[in-house]
Structure formats: C-alpha cells, structure tokens
Tab-separated table of C-alpha atoms and ligand atoms in Angstrom:
chain	number	residue	atom	x	y	z
A	1	MET	CA	-21.755	11.099	7.093
A	2	SER	CA	-19.182	10.158	4.534
A	3	VAL	CA	-16.645	7.399	4.895
A	4	ALA	CA	-14.652	6.424	1.805
A	5	VAL	CA	-12.011	3.735	1.601
A	6	ILE	CA	-9.157	3.899	-0.881
A	7	VAL	CA	-7.526	0.583	-1.689
A	8	GLY	CA	-4.842	-0.559	-4.090
A	9	SER	CA	-6.523	-2.879	-6.589
A	10	GLN	CA	-3.364	-4.541	-7.942
A	11	TRP	CA	0.088	-5.285	-6.452
A	12	GLY	CA	0.639	-1.890	-4.827
A	13	ASP	CA	2.160	1.343	-6.148
A	14	GLU	CA	-0.992	2.172	-8.114
A	15	GLY	CA	-0.804	5.848	-7.152
A	16	LYS	CA	-2.790	5.714	-3.897
A	17	GLY	CA	-0.768	8.562	-2.372
A	18	LYS	CA	-1.664	10.991	-5.150
A	19	ILE	CA	-5.411	10.256	-4.988
A	20	VAL	CA	-5.547	10.247	-1.164
A	21	ASP	CA	-3.801	13.626	-1.140
A	22	LEU	CA	-6.297	14.994	-3.672
A	23	LEU	CA	-9.446	13.645	-2.008
A	24	GLY	CA	-8.014	14.445	1.420
A	25	ILE	CA	-8.509	18.124	0.643
A	26	ASP	CA	-12.262	17.662	1.177
A	27	SER	CA	-11.903	15.383	4.216
A	28	ASN	CA	-11.763	16.064	7.942
A	29	ILE	CA	-9.767	12.923	8.700
A	30	VAL	CA	-7.435	10.675	6.693
A	31	ALA	CA	-6.617	7.325	8.317
A	32	ARG	CA	-4.209	4.466	7.566
A	33	PHE	CA	-5.427	1.003	8.647
A	34	GLN	CA	-2.741	-1.565	7.848
A	35	GLY	CA	0.804	-2.176	6.689
A	36	GLY	CA	3.720	-0.116	7.873
A	37	ALA	CA	6.772	1.545	6.418
A	38	ASN	CA	6.801	-1.045	3.637
A	39	ALA	CA	4.476	1.432	1.905
A	40	GLY	CA	5.825	4.291	-0.183
A	41	HIS	CA	3.133	6.792	-1.171
A	42	THR	CA	4.214	9.594	-3.494
A	43	ILE	CA	2.589	13.013	-3.674
A	44	VAL	CA	3.558	15.770	-6.088
A	45	ILE	CA	2.294	19.303	-5.526
A	46	SER	CA	3.509	22.088	-7.826
A	47	GLY	CA	6.616	20.112	-8.762
A	48	LYS	CA	7.545	19.300	-5.157
A	49	GLN	CA	7.637	15.573	-4.333
A	50	TYR	CA	6.951	13.955	-0.955
A	51	VAL	CA	7.079	10.236	-0.133
A	52	PHE	CA	5.193	8.953	2.905
A	53	HIS	CA	5.704	5.534	4.459
A	54	LEU	CA	3.605	5.768	7.625
A	55	ILE	CA	1.958	9.154	7.967
A	56	PRO	CA	-1.328	9.350	6.040
A	57	SER	CA	-1.183	11.152	2.699
A	58	GLY	CA	-3.629	13.811	3.934
A	59	ILE	CA	-1.009	15.499	6.114
A	60	LEU	CA	-0.069	18.109	3.496
A	61	THR	CA	-3.518	19.693	3.601
A	62	PRO	CA	-3.667	22.134	6.526
A	63	GLY	CA	-6.338	21.266	9.085
A	64	VAL	CA	-6.814	17.647	7.999
A	65	LYS	CA	-6.384	15.258	10.945
A	66	CYS	CA	-4.365	12.108	10.282
A	67	ILE	CA	-4.794	8.811	12.088
A	68	ILE	CA	-2.468	5.832	12.162
A	69	GLY	CA	-4.849	3.063	13.166
A	70	ASN	CA	-4.509	-0.021	15.329
A	71	GLY	CA	-3.938	-2.250	12.293
A	72	VAL	CA	-0.723	-0.474	11.308
A	73	VAL	CA	2.667	-1.763	12.506
A	74	ILE	CA	4.802	1.239	13.407
A	75	ASP	CA	8.562	1.538	13.198
A	76	PRO	CA	9.301	4.473	15.534
A	77	ILE	CA	12.503	5.273	13.660
A	78	ALA	CA	10.638	5.622	10.354
A	79	LEU	CA	7.865	7.578	12.090
A	80	LEU	CA	10.208	10.120	13.685
A	81	GLU	CA	12.142	10.508	10.431
A	82	GLU	CA	8.907	11.316	8.646
A	83	ILE	CA	7.811	13.819	11.299
A	84	SER	CA	11.176	15.518	10.994
A	85	MET	CA	11.023	15.520	7.168
A	86	LEU	CA	7.639	17.238	7.414
A	87	LYS	CA	9.039	19.792	9.859
A	88	GLN	CA	11.777	20.626	7.348
A	89	HIS	CA	9.021	21.316	4.821
A	90	GLY	CA	7.265	23.570	7.312
A	91	VAL	CA	4.530	21.085	8.262
A	92	ASP	CA	3.933	20.733	12.013
A	93	VAL	CA	2.031	17.551	12.869
A	94	THR	CA	1.243	18.610	16.440
A	95	GLY	CA	-2.491	18.385	17.051
A	96	ARG	CA	-3.002	16.785	13.635
A	97	LEU	CA	-1.414	13.356	13.999
A	98	PHE	CA	-3.069	10.679	16.128
A	99	ILE	CA	-1.698	7.188	16.701
A	100	SER	CA	-3.765	4.296	18.020
A	101	HIS	CA	-2.755	3.093	21.474
A	102	LYS	CA	-3.460	-0.416	20.114
A	103	ALA	CA	-1.043	-0.199	17.158
A	104	HIS	CA	1.927	-2.565	17.372
A	105	LEU	CA	5.554	-1.506	17.215
A	106	ILE	CA	8.165	-2.738	14.796
A	107	MET	CA	11.209	-3.539	16.896
A	108	PRO	CA	14.849	-3.814	15.763
A	109	TYR	CA	14.672	-7.616	16.012
A	110	HIS	CA	11.739	-7.702	13.568
A	111	LYS	CA	13.932	-6.260	10.828
A	112	LEU	CA	16.719	-8.756	11.607
A	113	LEU	CA	14.223	-11.633	11.548
A	114	ASP	CA	12.752	-10.369	8.262
A	115	ALA	CA	16.204	-10.436	6.619
A	116	ALA	CA	17.219	-13.754	8.191
A	117	ASN	CA	13.958	-15.447	7.215
A	118	GLU	CA	14.234	-14.265	3.618
A	119	ALA	CA	17.833	-15.476	3.371
A	120	ALA	CA	16.948	-18.876	4.829
A	121	ARG	CA	14.133	-19.627	2.396
A	122	ALA	CA	14.698	-22.285	-0.246
A	123	LYS	CA	15.604	-21.204	-3.772
A	124	GLY	CA	12.646	-19.472	-5.436
A	125	GLN	CA	10.783	-19.153	-2.124
A	126	ALA	CA	12.034	-15.754	-0.941
A	127	VAL	CA	9.128	-13.295	-0.893
A	128	GLY	CA	11.262	-10.306	-1.819
A	129	THR	CA	10.062	-8.303	1.180
A	130	THR	CA	10.889	-4.656	1.731
A	131	GLY	CA	12.987	-5.704	4.742
A	132	ARG	CA	11.022	-3.396	7.037
A	133	GLY	CA	10.193	-6.109	9.592
A	134	ILE	CA	6.519	-6.262	8.617
A	135	GLY	CA	5.989	-10.055	8.665
A	136	PRO	CA	7.753	-10.659	11.999
A	137	ALA	CA	5.858	-7.753	13.638
A	138	TYR	CA	2.454	-9.118	12.569
A	139	ASN	CA	3.706	-12.555	13.594
A	140	ASP	CA	4.231	-11.305	17.168
A	141	LYS	CA	0.866	-9.543	17.104
A	142	CYS	CA	-0.904	-12.810	16.230
A	143	ASN	CA	1.297	-14.716	18.664
A	144	ARG	CA	0.232	-12.289	21.404
A	145	CYS	CA	3.727	-11.195	22.325
A	146	GLY	CA	3.845	-7.922	20.380
A	147	ILE	CA	4.530	-4.514	21.921
A	148	ARG	CA	1.816	-1.910	21.451
A	149	MET	CA	1.897	1.864	21.622
A	150	MET	CA	0.138	1.705	25.021
A	151	ASP	CA	2.968	-0.547	26.223
A	152	LEU	CA	5.620	1.862	24.945
A	153	ILE	CA	4.248	4.700	27.013
A	154	ASP	CA	4.250	2.568	30.186
A	155	PRO	CA	8.006	2.033	30.905
A	156	ALA	CA	7.639	-0.867	33.378
A	157	ASN	CA	5.310	-2.784	31.089
A	158	PHE	CA	7.486	-2.046	28.059
A	159	GLU	CA	10.605	-3.365	29.782
A	160	ALA	CA	8.902	-6.571	30.872
A	161	ILE	CA	7.568	-7.427	27.392
A	162	LEU	CA	10.811	-6.366	25.731
A	163	ARG	CA	12.883	-8.569	28.066
A	164	THR	CA	10.868	-11.697	27.229
A	165	ASN	CA	11.019	-10.899	23.515
A	166	VAL	CA	14.766	-10.281	23.472
A	167	VAL	CA	15.430	-13.661	25.104
A	168	GLU	CA	13.185	-15.439	22.608
A	169	LYS	CA	14.329	-13.545	19.509
A	170	ASN	CA	18.009	-13.962	20.341
A	171	LYS	CA	17.504	-17.714	20.571
A	172	ILE	CA	15.769	-17.752	17.197
A	173	LEU	CA	18.398	-15.503	15.602
A	174	SER	CA	21.354	-17.521	16.854
A	175	LEU	CA	20.056	-21.096	16.866
A	176	LEU	CA	17.847	-21.020	13.800
A	177	TYR	CA	19.541	-18.444	11.616
A	178	ASN	CA	23.108	-18.368	12.968
A	179	ALA	CA	22.769	-14.588	13.113
A	180	ASP	CA	23.775	-11.983	15.724
A	181	GLY	CA	21.214	-11.143	18.383
A	182	VAL	CA	20.116	-7.828	19.913
A	183	ASP	CA	20.957	-6.150	23.224
A	184	PHE	CA	18.144	-5.471	25.715
A	185	ASP	CA	19.787	-2.406	27.288
A	186	GLU	CA	20.513	-0.832	23.919
A	187	ILE	CA	16.914	-1.194	22.698
A	188	ASN	CA	15.475	-0.128	26.042
A	189	LYS	CA	17.616	3.020	26.040
A	190	GLN	CA	16.781	3.815	22.399
A	191	PHE	CA	13.035	3.409	22.994
A	192	ALA	CA	13.219	5.480	26.197
A	193	GLU	CA	14.359	8.322	23.929
A	194	PHE	CA	11.486	7.667	21.498
A	195	ARG	CA	8.882	7.562	24.311
A	196	PRO	CA	8.496	11.315	25.002
A	197	GLN	CA	8.601	12.104	21.294
A	198	ILE	CA	5.821	9.650	20.396
A	199	ALA	CA	3.614	9.599	23.531
A	200	PRO	CA	1.837	12.915	22.778
A	201	PHE	CA	0.378	11.414	19.596
A	202	VAL	CA	-0.976	8.233	21.205
A	203	VAL	CA	-4.741	8.223	21.789
A	204	ASP	CA	-7.802	6.004	21.485
A	205	THR	CA	-8.263	6.505	17.739
A	206	THR	CA	-11.152	4.009	17.627
A	207	LEU	CA	-13.215	6.266	19.848
A	208	MET	CA	-12.045	9.382	18.030
A	209	LEU	CA	-12.971	7.981	14.632
A	210	ASN	CA	-16.362	6.648	15.670
A	211	HIS	CA	-17.258	9.965	17.282
A	212	ALA	CA	-16.180	11.782	14.126
A	213	ILE	CA	-18.332	9.483	11.972
A	214	ALA	CA	-21.311	9.959	14.304
A	215	ASN	CA	-20.807	13.732	14.028
A	216	GLY	CA	-21.021	13.561	10.253
A	217	GLU	CA	-17.373	14.304	9.575
A	218	SER	CA	-15.849	13.254	6.295
A	219	VAL	CA	-13.380	10.389	6.700
A	220	LEU	CA	-11.017	9.105	4.041
A	221	ILE	CA	-9.359	5.762	4.691
A	222	GLU	CA	-6.012	5.081	3.035
A	223	GLY	CA	-4.969	1.548	2.197
A	224	ALA	CA	-1.377	0.559	1.614
A	225	GLN	CA	-0.154	-2.235	-0.710
A	226	GLY	CA	-2.854	-3.823	-2.866
A	227	ALA	CA	-5.461	-6.583	-3.065
A	228	LEU	CA	-3.150	-9.103	-4.710
A	229	LEU	CA	-0.684	-8.702	-1.826
A	230	ASP	CA	-3.429	-9.443	0.733
A	231	ILE	CA	-2.452	-12.159	3.224
A	232	ASP	CA	-5.790	-13.960	2.672
A	233	HIS	CA	-6.816	-13.042	-0.856
A	234	GLY	CA	-3.514	-12.382	-2.624
A	235	THR	CA	-0.969	-14.605	-4.301
A	236	TYR	CA	0.044	-16.343	-1.065
A	237	PRO	CA	2.799	-16.863	0.060
A	238	PHE	CA	4.095	-14.008	-2.115
A	239	VAL	CA	2.094	-11.406	-0.225
A	240	THR	CA	2.435	-8.941	2.619
A	241	SER	CA	1.317	-9.834	6.151
A	242	SER	CA	-1.834	-7.726	6.452
A	243	ASN	CA	-5.236	-7.263	4.804
A	244	PRO	CA	-4.990	-4.303	2.407
A	245	THR	CA	-8.504	-5.092	1.149
A	246	THR	CA	-11.582	-3.174	2.319
A	247	GLY	CA	-12.369	-5.538	5.211
A	248	GLY	CA	-9.035	-4.605	6.745
A	249	ALA	CA	-10.269	-1.033	7.129
A	250	CYS	CA	-12.872	-2.153	9.684
A	251	THR	CA	-10.540	-4.300	11.775
A	252	GLY	CA	-7.592	-1.945	11.331
A	253	LEU	CA	-9.503	1.084	12.618
A	254	GLY	CA	-12.363	-0.316	14.689
A	255	ILE	CA	-15.191	1.028	12.548
A	256	PRO	CA	-18.285	-0.869	11.422
A	257	PRO	CA	-18.635	-1.984	7.762
A	258	THR	CA	-21.999	-0.208	7.646
A	259	ALA	CA	-20.198	3.142	7.993
A	260	ILE	CA	-18.443	2.730	4.639
A	261	LYS	CA	-20.240	4.271	1.693
A	262	THR	CA	-17.636	4.552	-1.055
A	263	ILE	CA	-14.848	2.176	-2.019
A	264	ILE	CA	-12.326	3.536	-4.479
A	265	GLY	CA	-9.939	1.109	-6.159
A	266	ILE	CA	-6.760	2.790	-7.323
A	267	THR	CA	-5.806	1.104	-10.575
A	268	LYS	CA	-2.743	1.664	-12.702
A	269	ALA	CA	-3.503	1.669	-16.437
A	270	TYR	CA	-1.069	-1.268	-16.715
A	271	CYS	CA	0.376	-3.580	-14.043
A	272	THR	CA	3.506	-3.585	-11.916
A	273	ARG	CA	4.827	-5.730	-9.123
A	274	VAL	CA	7.886	-5.467	-6.859
A	275	GLY	CA	9.183	-8.535	-5.118
A	276	ASN	CA	8.640	-12.124	-6.130
A	277	GLY	CA	5.552	-14.111	-7.026
A	278	PRO	CA	3.195	-14.738	-9.902
A	279	PHE	CA	2.408	-11.956	-12.369
A	280	PRO	CA	0.469	-13.389	-15.333
A	281	THR	CA	0.770	-10.412	-17.706
A	282	GLU	CA	4.435	-9.646	-16.970
A	283	LEU	CA	6.404	-8.562	-20.039
A	284	PHE	CA	10.041	-9.566	-20.278
A	285	ASP	CA	10.689	-7.790	-23.601
A	286	GLU	CA	11.259	-4.217	-24.761
A	287	THR	CA	7.557	-3.413	-24.223
A	288	GLY	CA	7.973	-4.145	-20.497
A	289	GLU	CA	11.157	-2.099	-20.506
A	290	LYS	CA	9.310	0.788	-22.154
A	291	LEU	CA	6.557	0.681	-19.506
A	292	ARG	CA	9.224	0.757	-16.766
A	293	LYS	CA	11.037	3.671	-18.393
A	294	ASN	CA	7.972	5.753	-19.317
A	295	GLY	CA	6.318	5.089	-15.957
A	296	SER	CA	9.527	5.563	-13.900
A	297	GLU	CA	8.741	2.235	-12.308
A	298	PHE	CA	11.235	2.077	-9.478
A	299	GLY	CA	10.104	1.429	-5.892
A	300	ALA	CA	9.354	4.469	-3.679
A	301	THR	CA	10.559	2.536	-0.602
A	302	THR	CA	13.407	0.319	-1.787
A	303	GLY	CA	14.295	1.785	-5.198
A	304	ARG	CA	13.959	-1.680	-6.766
A	305	PRO	CA	12.934	-1.793	-10.462
A	306	ARG	CA	9.277	-2.781	-10.682
A	307	ARG	CA	8.265	-5.697	-12.904
A	308	CYS	CA	5.875	-4.406	-15.605
A	309	GLY	CA	3.106	-5.859	-17.755
A	310	TRP	CA	-0.242	-5.169	-19.410
A	311	LEU	CA	-3.398	-4.396	-17.459
A	312	ASP	CA	-4.778	-7.635	-16.049
A	313	LEU	CA	-8.572	-7.329	-16.117
A	314	VAL	CA	-9.079	-10.834	-14.706
A	315	ALA	CA	-7.123	-9.839	-11.607
A	316	LEU	CA	-8.833	-6.420	-11.506
A	317	LYS	CA	-12.321	-7.924	-11.673
A	318	TYR	CA	-11.380	-10.221	-8.781
A	319	SER	CA	-10.127	-7.207	-6.858
A	320	VAL	CA	-13.347	-5.271	-7.554
A	321	MET	CA	-15.286	-8.276	-6.237
A	322	ILE	CA	-13.397	-8.878	-2.987
A	323	ASN	CA	-13.097	-5.173	-2.157
A	324	GLY	CA	-16.561	-4.092	-3.254
A	325	ILE	CA	-14.990	-1.340	-5.356
A	326	ASN	CA	-17.678	0.980	-6.734
A	327	GLU	CA	-15.352	3.621	-8.163
A	328	ILE	CA	-12.059	3.175	-9.960
A	329	ALA	CA	-9.342	5.818	-10.050
A	330	LEU	CA	-7.342	5.009	-13.175
A	331	THR	CA	-3.790	6.302	-12.839
A	332	LYS	CA	-0.788	6.719	-15.133
A	333	LEU	CA	-2.885	6.626	-18.310
A	334	ASP	CA	-0.317	9.038	-19.794
A	335	VAL	CA	2.358	6.335	-19.539
A	336	LEU	CA	0.600	4.518	-22.419
A	337	ASP	CA	0.752	7.585	-24.712
A	338	THR	CA	3.288	6.216	-27.195
A	339	PHE	CA	2.045	2.635	-27.538
A	340	GLU	CA	0.524	1.929	-31.005
A	341	LYS	CA	-1.422	-1.010	-29.564
A	342	ILE	CA	-2.333	-1.513	-25.935
A	343	CYS	CA	-3.165	-4.987	-24.653
A	344	VAL	CA	-5.378	-5.995	-21.752
A	345	CYS	CA	-5.771	-9.490	-20.335
A	346	THR	CA	-9.379	-10.671	-20.547
A	347	SER	CA	-9.032	-14.321	-19.547
A	348	TYR	CA	-6.496	-16.914	-18.457
A	349	ARG	CA	-5.684	-20.237	-20.034
A	350	VAL	CA	-4.968	-22.642	-17.179
A	351	ASN	CA	-4.123	-26.267	-17.978
A	352	GLY	CA	-5.853	-26.072	-21.348
A	353	THR	CA	-9.073	-24.434	-20.105
A	354	GLU	CA	-9.967	-20.777	-20.387
A	355	THR	CA	-11.282	-18.926	-17.346
A	356	ALA	CA	-12.069	-15.367	-16.330
A	357	ASP	CA	-11.885	-16.280	-12.632
A	358	PHE	CA	-8.672	-15.381	-10.818
A	359	PRO	CA	-7.043	-18.491	-9.334
A	360	VAL	CA	-5.051	-17.897	-6.150
A	361	ASP	CA	-3.157	-21.170	-5.979
A	362	ILE	CA	0.445	-20.832	-7.022
A	363	PRO	CA	0.639	-23.911	-9.301
A	364	SER	CA	-2.249	-22.523	-11.399
A	365	LEU	CA	-0.906	-18.983	-11.386
A	366	ASP	CA	2.549	-20.174	-12.377
A	367	THR	CA	1.181	-21.915	-15.452
A	368	VAL	CA	-1.385	-19.270	-16.428
A	369	LYS	CA	-1.213	-18.020	-20.013
A	370	PRO	CA	-2.869	-14.621	-20.310
A	371	VAL	CA	-5.343	-14.225	-23.173
A	372	LEU	CA	-4.859	-10.680	-24.458
A	373	THR	CA	-7.202	-8.321	-26.261
A	374	SER	CA	-5.481	-5.631	-28.302
A	375	LEU	CA	-6.896	-2.096	-28.240
A	376	ASN	CA	-5.890	0.987	-30.215
A	377	GLY	CA	-3.412	3.408	-28.716
A	378	TRP	CA	-4.007	7.179	-28.918
A	379	ASN	CA	-0.493	8.239	-29.944
A	380	CYS	CA	-0.649	11.682	-28.387
A	381	SER	CA	0.187	13.181	-25.026
A	382	LEU	CA	-2.396	12.982	-22.248
A	383	ALA	CA	-0.035	14.583	-19.743
A	384	GLY	CA	-1.835	17.234	-17.743
A	385	ILE	CA	-5.300	16.724	-19.278
A	386	ARG	CA	-7.902	17.659	-16.662
A	387	SER	CA	-11.192	17.158	-18.473
A	388	TYR	CA	-12.750	13.960	-19.750
A	389	ASP	CA	-13.949	15.631	-22.942
A	390	ALA	CA	-10.366	16.545	-23.842
A	391	LEU	CA	-9.315	12.869	-23.942
A	392	PRO	CA	-8.795	11.344	-27.409
A	393	PRO	CA	-11.443	8.757	-28.479
A	394	ALA	CA	-9.047	5.792	-28.085
A	395	ALA	CA	-8.354	6.735	-24.441
A	396	LYS	CA	-12.107	6.978	-23.800
A	397	GLU	CA	-12.535	3.542	-25.406
A	398	TYR	CA	-9.832	2.129	-23.120
A	399	ILE	CA	-11.689	3.512	-20.082
A	400	ALA	CA	-15.050	2.207	-21.356
A	401	PHE	CA	-13.529	-1.263	-21.894
A	402	ILE	CA	-12.341	-1.364	-18.262
A	403	GLU	CA	-15.746	-0.234	-16.989
A	404	LYS	CA	-17.621	-2.823	-19.040
A	405	PHE	CA	-15.334	-5.656	-17.992
A	406	THR	CA	-15.222	-4.864	-14.274
A	407	GLY	CA	-18.670	-3.355	-13.752
A	408	ALA	CA	-17.092	-0.472	-11.769
A	409	LYS	CA	-17.213	3.165	-12.842
A	410	VAL	CA	-13.943	4.896	-13.673
A	411	LYS	CA	-14.617	8.084	-11.708
A	412	TYR	CA	-11.094	9.506	-11.672
A	413	VAL	CA	-8.409	9.519	-14.373
A	414	SER	CA	-4.912	10.632	-13.492
A	415	THR	CA	-2.726	12.092	-16.225
A	416	SER	CA	0.490	13.076	-14.400
A	417	PRO	CA	2.033	12.730	-10.920
A	418	ASP	CA	0.751	16.196	-9.979
A	419	ARG	CA	-2.186	16.507	-7.594
A	420	ASN	CA	-4.112	18.732	-9.993
A	421	ASP	CA	-3.682	16.706	-13.172
A	422	THR	CA	-6.703	14.551	-12.462
A	423	ILE	CA	-10.001	14.171	-14.278
A	424	VAL	CA	-13.032	13.849	-12.009
A	425	ARG	CA	-16.084	12.540	-13.850
B	1	GDP	P1	1.325	4.260	-4.131
B	1	GDP	O1	2.199	3.380	-3.321
B	1	GDP	O2	0.100	3.563	-4.591
B	1	GDP	O3	0.990	5.556	-3.449
B	1	GDP	O4	2.133	4.640	-5.456
B	1	GDP	P2	3.683	5.066	-5.523
B	1	GDP	O5	3.834	6.431	-5.020
B	1	GDP	O6	4.540	4.008	-4.934
B	1	GDP	O7	3.918	4.974	-7.086
B	1	GDP	C1	3.175	5.715	-7.997
B	1	GDP	C2	4.139	6.573	-8.826
B	1	GDP	O8	3.472	7.050	-9.972
B	1	GDP	C3	4.637	7.796	-8.103
B	1	GDP	O9	5.934	8.089	-8.519
B	1	GDP	C4	3.659	8.881	-8.535
B	1	GDP	O10	4.218	10.195	-8.473
B	1	GDP	C5	3.425	8.484	-9.973
B	1	GDP	N1	2.105	8.822	-10.517
B	1	GDP	C6	0.897	8.824	-9.900
B	1	GDP	N2	-0.082	9.102	-10.780
B	1	GDP	C7	0.508	9.292	-11.972
B	1	GDP	C8	0.010	9.584	-13.299
B	1	GDP	O11	-1.181	9.703	-13.540
B	1	GDP	N3	0.932	9.689	-14.282
B	1	GDP	C9	2.269	9.528	-14.073
B	1	GDP	N4	3.092	9.636	-15.097
B	1	GDP	N5	2.765	9.247	-12.855
B	1	GDP	C10	1.889	9.126	-11.818
B	2	IMO	P1	2.537	0.634	-1.378
B	2	IMO	O1	1.644	0.995	-0.224
B	2	IMO	C1	4.345	-2.587	-3.660
B	2	IMO	C2	5.565	-6.154	-1.432
B	2	IMO	C3	7.046	-6.465	-1.303
B	2	IMO	C4	6.996	-7.975	-1.277
B	2	IMO	C5	5.743	-8.247	-0.446
B	2	IMO	C6	6.011	-8.510	1.033
B	2	IMO	O2	3.582	1.631	-1.663
B	2	IMO	O3	1.721	0.241	-2.555
B	2	IMO	P2	6.673	-6.924	3.059
B	2	IMO	O4	7.846	-6.019	3.247
B	2	IMO	O5	5.366	-6.228	3.100
B	2	IMO	O6	6.709	-8.115	3.938
B	2	IMO	O7	6.860	-7.500	1.556
B	2	IMO	O8	4.928	-7.096	-0.575
B	2	IMO	N1	5.176	-4.796	-0.962
B	2	IMO	C7	4.812	-3.811	-1.783
B	2	IMO	N2	4.796	-3.738	-3.131
B	2	IMO	N3	3.914	-1.547	-2.928
B	2	IMO	C8	3.899	-1.607	-1.590
B	2	IMO	O9	3.328	-0.649	-0.815
B	2	IMO	C9	4.403	-2.759	-0.947
B	2	IMO	N4	4.556	-3.134	0.344
B	2	IMO	C10	5.015	-4.388	0.315
B	2	IMO	O10	7.755	-5.977	-2.414
B	2	IMO	O11	6.755	-8.481	-2.555
B	3	MG	MG1	4.184	2.738	-3.284
C-alpha cells in the first residue's frame, strides 16, 4: 500500500503540476482533493506545455486513473474545456477520469458573486481572487444549499435546488451588490447540455479509492494552492476557501489519515504570491524583478504577475509542521543561477521581538520584518542537471541549509520545467 500526498508548502504555484506528473508515472491513481479551477498546474514534456485547472496532473500518463474528489468544487465549463483540450492532444479520458458524486458544482452565479464581493470590499480588503467562483461555491456547500454532481445527474432534483438558489442569489446580486441577476431557464438549459457529457464520469470515488488502497494500489494525491492560502492555517482572510493542507486530503477524498505514508511539500527555491495579503520576504526592488523575469512568474490561471521574494524558512517550517511534510521537492533552483548572494529568511522581528514562529494574525504579519541570512550563490547554470553529484557545492549548501532549518529531507530537486529535469535523491 502506498498513499502519498503532494501539497504546496507556500502560497501556491510551487511547481506541484510538474512533480505530480513525474511521480504519477509510478502511480495507479492520481486524485485531486480540494480547490477548483482557481488552480493552474503546468506540465512540460519534451517541450510541450499543458496547464491543468481541474483534471489531475496524472492524466498524461497512459493507464493512470484520475479522480476529482468530493472536496473539489467543479466548474463544468472549465471541466469540459479541459477534456476537449486533452482530446485535441490525443488524450481520451474515457475510463480514466472519475468524478465524485459528492463534489459540488460551481454555478454561473458563484462567479458573479465572487466578482461582486471583491468589488464591494473596503479599500485594501479585496482578496485578489482568481474570479473562478471558489469562495461562493464553498459558501453554499457549508450553507447546505450547494448543488452536487449527484444532483446534476438527477434533473428533477437539480431543477428544484437551482430554482431556490436563483431566487436567493438574484436577491443578493441586486439588493446587496446592485448587479444583474441570472436567468433560471438559461442555466437549466445550459446544464441540461452538460449533464450527458459529465454523467458518465460521476461515481462513488470514496469507495473506489478505499478499495484501491485496500488492494495495495499506489495512490498519489494532488493538492492545489498552498499551506499559506489554507482557510484555517493561512494568512486569513487573504486565503482561498478550502484546506490545501494534508488534512484536507482525508476530508476531500474520504480516506483515513492512517492510509497516508508520505507527505511531499512542493517548495519553490524562493517565494511568490499572487493576489493580496501579507508576504514578509517580498522584494519590491530590482532583485524581485529579476526573480519574476528569470522565473517567468506570471499566473498560469489569470496571467497576473506574481509577487516575488526570498525563501521564507519561517513560513516553510510552519508549513512542514502543519502538513507533516517528510519530503521536500525543491523546485526552480535554476532560477537562482545568476544571483551572487541568495538570502533566506530565518526569523521575524515582530514588534521589537525576534521569533521563528509563524504568526497568522494580520496585524503581526503586516509589521513583520524578515531577518535574512545571506548564502553564497553558485553563478553557473543548473538548468537540466539530473544528478545530485553534478550540483555545484553552493547549491548543495543551499539545500543542506533548508534541510537543517526545516527538519525535512529535500528528496527531489527540480532544475527546469521539463518532467525529466529532476534530481531524485
Ligand atoms: P503549480 O500551480 O504548483 O503546479 O505551479 P505552476 O504551474 O502554477 O507554476 C510553476 C511554473 O514553474 C510553471 O510554469 C512550471 O513549468 C515552472 N517550473 C516548474 N519547475 C521548474 C523548475 O525547476 N525550473 C524552472 N525554471 N521552472 C519550473
Ligand atoms: P495553484 O494550485 C496561487 C490565490 C488567489 C487569491 C486567493 C483566493 O496553481 O497553486 P480564490 O480564487 O481561490 O478565491 O483566490 O488564493 N490562489 C492561488 N494562488 N496558486 C493557486 O493555485 C491559487 N489559487 C488561488 O490569487 O490570492
Ligand atoms: Mg499554479
């Protein structure tokens, strides 16, 4: 039995897609457990790039089964677009894609509410969401008025829940946000067209997954976003609306914690963040600009420039703790190739006192001054290096520093976007 969970250890976009694709090759099943099409997971194989928002990053390996679990919120438009994109690339998902009958749908009104809510927030309070309707969809799930996949495939039930929601959402849109509402008939007709296209994929994935685990199959679980965007443990309220941390894998798939053996934290060799909210090591100077340029730091979902800064070891150690990360996959080490000196944050100064504990309250995080330790750069190209021994001493020292500080082993080192340019130690 082998169940491994892959989580983002920072603010998302750490390179989860690349590592899931790589490790997916040796898996029977790859499963997503939370988030939705706010995710953008990039995979590069022999120069060809794919970006997945909903379908697990194992889909490009023939024979691997892919599950979208109950914890994911699914926009059928994004899902069908992705299925059709795969078809164009010669990948047929029939018999390989399985969607939980308990997963909730993202409806057109969720996207309108997402935009309206962001616009209505006071100055400085907008979250900077991806606009994919994620928050409002999870809101309905918790409020017990959401529409699930099992409701979609039952037309009478779907219509009844949709009707109630349209009445409520139109009131909110017009009275609270002074925005246009939605039309019941239009949505009902649109979703009637989606129904036969999606229904064949809808199954009891909880049962499927637990049977697979009991049969000793190898399961790889793919997180979206990252620990610091976690609704409970992240920099609330500047977070997403799900639990991207390891615990979310159990609730988002219906598997017991005791099944999980390996927890891999995908960690960028520096830090980035899209959207608003605290980012203690953010660089506003030419060094930050250089990280953005060298790392091509523009969002895979929205195209927004990512905010960039040095590796924050205080935040990473916190992430290792709350996720139980026992292996780190260090990505984009090659992006640091031309930096003479590379800094890492080893403690925070908060209100005059120094701490190595990550505070999650916004007033503290807003006033945090990162205490940086400067390490030597390697000043040569790491691009494409596939063996640990071939790394220059300064790169090995950087890796050793991260291991010592966090207590987690750096098992994988990624040296280019390509699937194969990865060191496995
Ligand atoms: P995810 O959301 O965690 O899957 O990450 P994204 O796909 O949003 O962003 C990661 C970006 O970095 C993508 O464009 C990847 O192709 C790229 N990438 C991944 N690993 C490496 C690496 O080791 N080096 C470089 N230069 N780029 C990488
Ligand atoms: P992957 O899986 C980076 C951020 C948004 C915003 C906040 C809330 O590719 O790492 P939401 O639309 O979820 O309500 O937005 O979360 N965000 C991400 N940032 N990578 C992601 O996914 C993200 N998904 C959401 O920018 O700050
Ligand atoms: Mg991404």
